[in-house]
Amino acid sequence: MNNTSNKRLIITLAVVFILPVVLAKLALDNNWFNKAATNKGELLSPTLDMSAIQDKAAEPKWQLVYVLPSQCSIECENALYSVEQVWTALGKEHDRVRATVISTPASDPSVARRLNEHSAVKLLKTNVESVNNVFKGEPVNAIFIADTLNNVILRYPLQVEQQQAILHSRDILSDLRKLLKLSRIG
């Protein structure tokens, strides 16, 4: 081997081993990709503590949570449908999850009555102040996932179109299945 081919070999080896490191550093510094986030909902940081409004005797379970508004619009109906369908779609895992709708005195009474008669959804009655204390100014017009320790960890925006709500339900189901798979409790 002559001197030029030795230099070419060293330069090629340097490029092969150093260039990926430099490109990776640039990608990290410039946020060129999503940093391994696989959840489809919005991660709440810090988490919100729902312990104050939970039944202390209730068995710890994962929860799909929705706060019932004063007037149940199409978004509200889609959210209620999504919560029920996601819970049903969990199949054999549905015993680890509780579908919870939080109702206050200001909530739509006709929907609250209808939910109270339905077995799949647990209607949790509380006051407006308690809901405000739990959500601390966060918008409650969303579907939430809470862990077995009553920490609200993920939020999913409501959908106006029914087809979008169904597609969005798949995202909720996907995230919930991942959480259940990785969870050893509840």
Coordinates of C-alpha atoms in Angstrom, one line a residue:
M1 CA 0.0 0.0 0.0
N2 CA 1.2 3.4 -0.8
N3 CA 1.0 6.6 1.2
T4 CA -2.1 8.0 -0.6
S5 CA -4.1 4.8 -0.1
N6 CA -3.2 4.8 3.6
K7 CA -4.4 8.4 4.0
R8 CA -7.6 7.6 2.1
L9 CA -8.2 4.6 4.4
I10 CA -7.7 6.7 7.5
I11 CA -10.0 9.5 6.3
T12 CA -12.6 6.9 5.3
L13 CA -12.5 5.3 8.7
A14 CA -12.6 8.7 10.4
V15 CA -15.7 9.7 8.4
V16 CA -17.4 6.3 9.0
F17 CA -17.0 6.5 12.8
I18 CA -17.0 10.3 13.5
L19 CA -19.7 11.6 11.1
P20 CA -22.5 9.6 12.8
V21 CA -21.6 11.0 16.2
V22 CA -21.5 14.5 14.9
L23 CA -24.8 14.1 13.1
A24 CA -26.4 12.6 16.2
K25 CA -25.2 15.5 18.3
L26 CA -26.6 18.0 15.8
A27 CA -29.9 16.2 15.7
L28 CA -30.2 16.3 19.5
D29 CA -29.2 19.9 19.8
N30 CA -31.6 21.1 17.1
N31 CA -34.6 18.9 18.0
W32 CA -34.8 17.3 14.6
F33 CA -36.8 14.4 15.8
N34 CA -39.3 13.4 18.5
K35 CA -37.4 12.2 21.5
A36 CA -38.8 8.7 21.8
A37 CA -42.3 9.8 22.8
T38 CA -44.8 7.1 21.9
N39 CA -47.8 8.4 23.7
K40 CA -50.5 10.0 21.6
G41 CA -52.1 12.1 24.4
E42 CA -50.6 15.2 26.0
L43 CA -48.4 14.2 28.9
L44 CA -49.3 16.4 32.0
S45 CA -46.2 17.6 33.9
P46 CA -46.6 17.9 36.8
T47 CA -49.3 15.3 37.2
L48 CA -52.6 16.3 38.8
D49 CA -53.7 14.6 42.0
M50 CA -57.3 13.3 42.0
S51 CA -57.1 11.7 45.5
A52 CA -59.3 14.4 47.0
I53 CA -62.4 13.5 45.0
Q54 CA -61.9 9.7 44.9
D55 CA -63.8 7.2 47.0
K56 CA -61.2 6.1 49.6
A57 CA -62.7 2.6 49.7
A58 CA -62.5 2.0 46.0
E59 CA -60.1 -0.5 44.6
P60 CA -57.1 1.2 42.9
K61 CA -57.5 1.1 39.1
W62 CA -56.4 3.0 36.1
Q63 CA -59.1 5.5 35.1
L64 CA -60.5 7.1 32.0
V65 CA -61.8 10.4 33.4
Y66 CA -64.2 13.0 31.9
V67 CA -65.7 16.0 33.6
L68 CA -69.3 16.5 32.7
P69 CA -70.0 20.1 31.6
S70 CA -73.1 22.1 32.4
Q71 CA -74.4 21.6 28.8
C72 CA -73.6 18.4 27.0
S73 CA -72.8 19.4 23.4
I74 CA -71.8 17.2 20.6
E75 CA -68.2 17.2 21.9
C76 CA -69.5 16.0 25.3
E77 CA -71.5 13.2 23.7
N78 CA -68.5 12.1 21.6
A79 CA -66.4 12.1 24.8
L80 CA -68.9 10.0 26.7
Y81 CA -69.1 7.6 23.7
S82 CA -65.3 7.4 23.5
V83 CA -64.9 6.7 27.2
E84 CA -67.4 3.9 27.1
Q85 CA -66.0 2.4 23.8
V86 CA -62.4 2.5 25.0
W87 CA -63.4 0.8 28.2
T88 CA -65.3 -1.9 26.3
A89 CA -62.5 -2.4 23.8
L90 CA -60.1 -3.2 26.5
G91 CA -61.7 -6.7 26.6
K92 CA -60.2 -8.9 29.4
E93 CA -58.2 -5.9 30.7
H94 CA -61.3 -3.8 31.4
D95 CA -61.4 -5.0 35.0
R96 CA -58.2 -3.1 35.6
V97 CA -59.7 0.2 34.4
R98 CA -62.6 2.3 35.7
A99 CA -64.5 4.6 33.3
T100 CA -65.2 7.6 35.5
V101 CA -67.4 10.7 34.7
I102 CA -67.1 13.5 37.2
S103 CA -70.4 15.3 37.9
T104 CA -70.9 18.5 39.8
P105 CA -74.1 20.3 40.7
A106 CA -73.5 22.4 37.6
S107 CA -73.3 19.4 35.3
D108 CA -76.0 18.5 32.8
P109 CA -78.6 16.7 35.0
S110 CA -80.2 14.7 32.2
V111 CA -76.8 13.2 31.2
A112 CA -75.9 12.6 34.8
R113 CA -79.1 10.6 35.3
R114 CA -78.5 8.6 32.1
L115 CA -75.0 7.8 33.2
N116 CA -76.1 6.9 36.7
E117 CA -78.3 4.1 35.2
H118 CA -75.4 2.8 33.0
S119 CA -73.2 0.1 34.6
A120 CA -70.0 0.6 32.5
V121 CA -69.4 4.2 33.6
K122 CA -69.0 5.2 37.2
L123 CA -70.5 8.6 38.0
L124 CA -68.5 10.4 40.6
K125 CA -70.4 13.2 42.2
T126 CA -68.4 16.1 43.8
N127 CA -68.5 19.9 44.0
V128 CA -67.1 22.5 41.5
E129 CA -64.4 23.6 44.0
S130 CA -63.0 20.1 44.4
V131 CA -62.8 19.8 40.6
N132 CA -61.1 23.2 40.4
N133 CA -58.6 22.1 43.1
V134 CA -57.8 18.9 41.3
F135 CA -57.3 20.4 37.8
K136 CA -55.7 23.7 39.1
G137 CA -56.7 25.8 36.1
E138 CA -56.1 23.1 33.5
P139 CA -58.9 23.0 31.0
V140 CA -61.3 20.1 31.8
N141 CA -62.8 19.9 28.4
A142 CA -60.8 16.8 27.6
I143 CA -60.6 13.1 28.4
F144 CA -57.9 12.1 30.9
I145 CA -56.1 9.0 32.0
A146 CA -55.3 8.6 35.7
D147 CA -53.0 6.0 37.2
T148 CA -53.8 3.7 40.1
L149 CA -52.5 6.3 42.5
N150 CA -55.0 8.8 41.2
N151 CA -52.4 10.9 39.3
V152 CA -53.9 12.4 36.1
I153 CA -51.1 11.8 33.6
L154 CA -52.5 12.2 30.1
R155 CA -55.0 14.5 28.4
Y156 CA -56.8 14.1 25.1
P157 CA -58.7 17.0 23.5
L158 CA -62.4 16.6 22.7
Q159 CA -63.5 16.1 19.1
V160 CA -66.5 17.7 17.4
E161 CA -66.7 15.3 14.5
Q162 CA -67.8 11.8 15.4
Q163 CA -65.4 10.2 13.0
Q164 CA -62.5 12.1 14.5
A165 CA -63.7 11.1 18.0
I166 CA -63.6 7.4 16.9
L167 CA -60.1 7.8 15.5
H168 CA -59.1 9.7 18.7
S169 CA -60.5 6.8 20.8
R170 CA -58.0 4.5 19.1
D171 CA -55.2 6.8 20.3
I172 CA -56.6 6.6 23.9
L173 CA -56.9 2.9 23.7
S174 CA -53.4 2.5 22.3
D175 CA -51.9 4.6 25.2
L176 CA -54.0 2.8 27.8
R177 CA -53.0 -0.6 26.6
K178 CA -49.3 0.4 26.7
L179 CA -49.8 1.6 30.3
L180 CA -51.6 -1.5 31.3
K181 CA -48.9 -3.7 29.7
L182 CA -46.1 -1.8 31.6
S183 CA -48.0 -1.6 34.9
R184 CA -47.6 -4.2 37.6
I185 CA -50.3 -2.7 39.8
G186 CA -54.0 -2.1 39.0

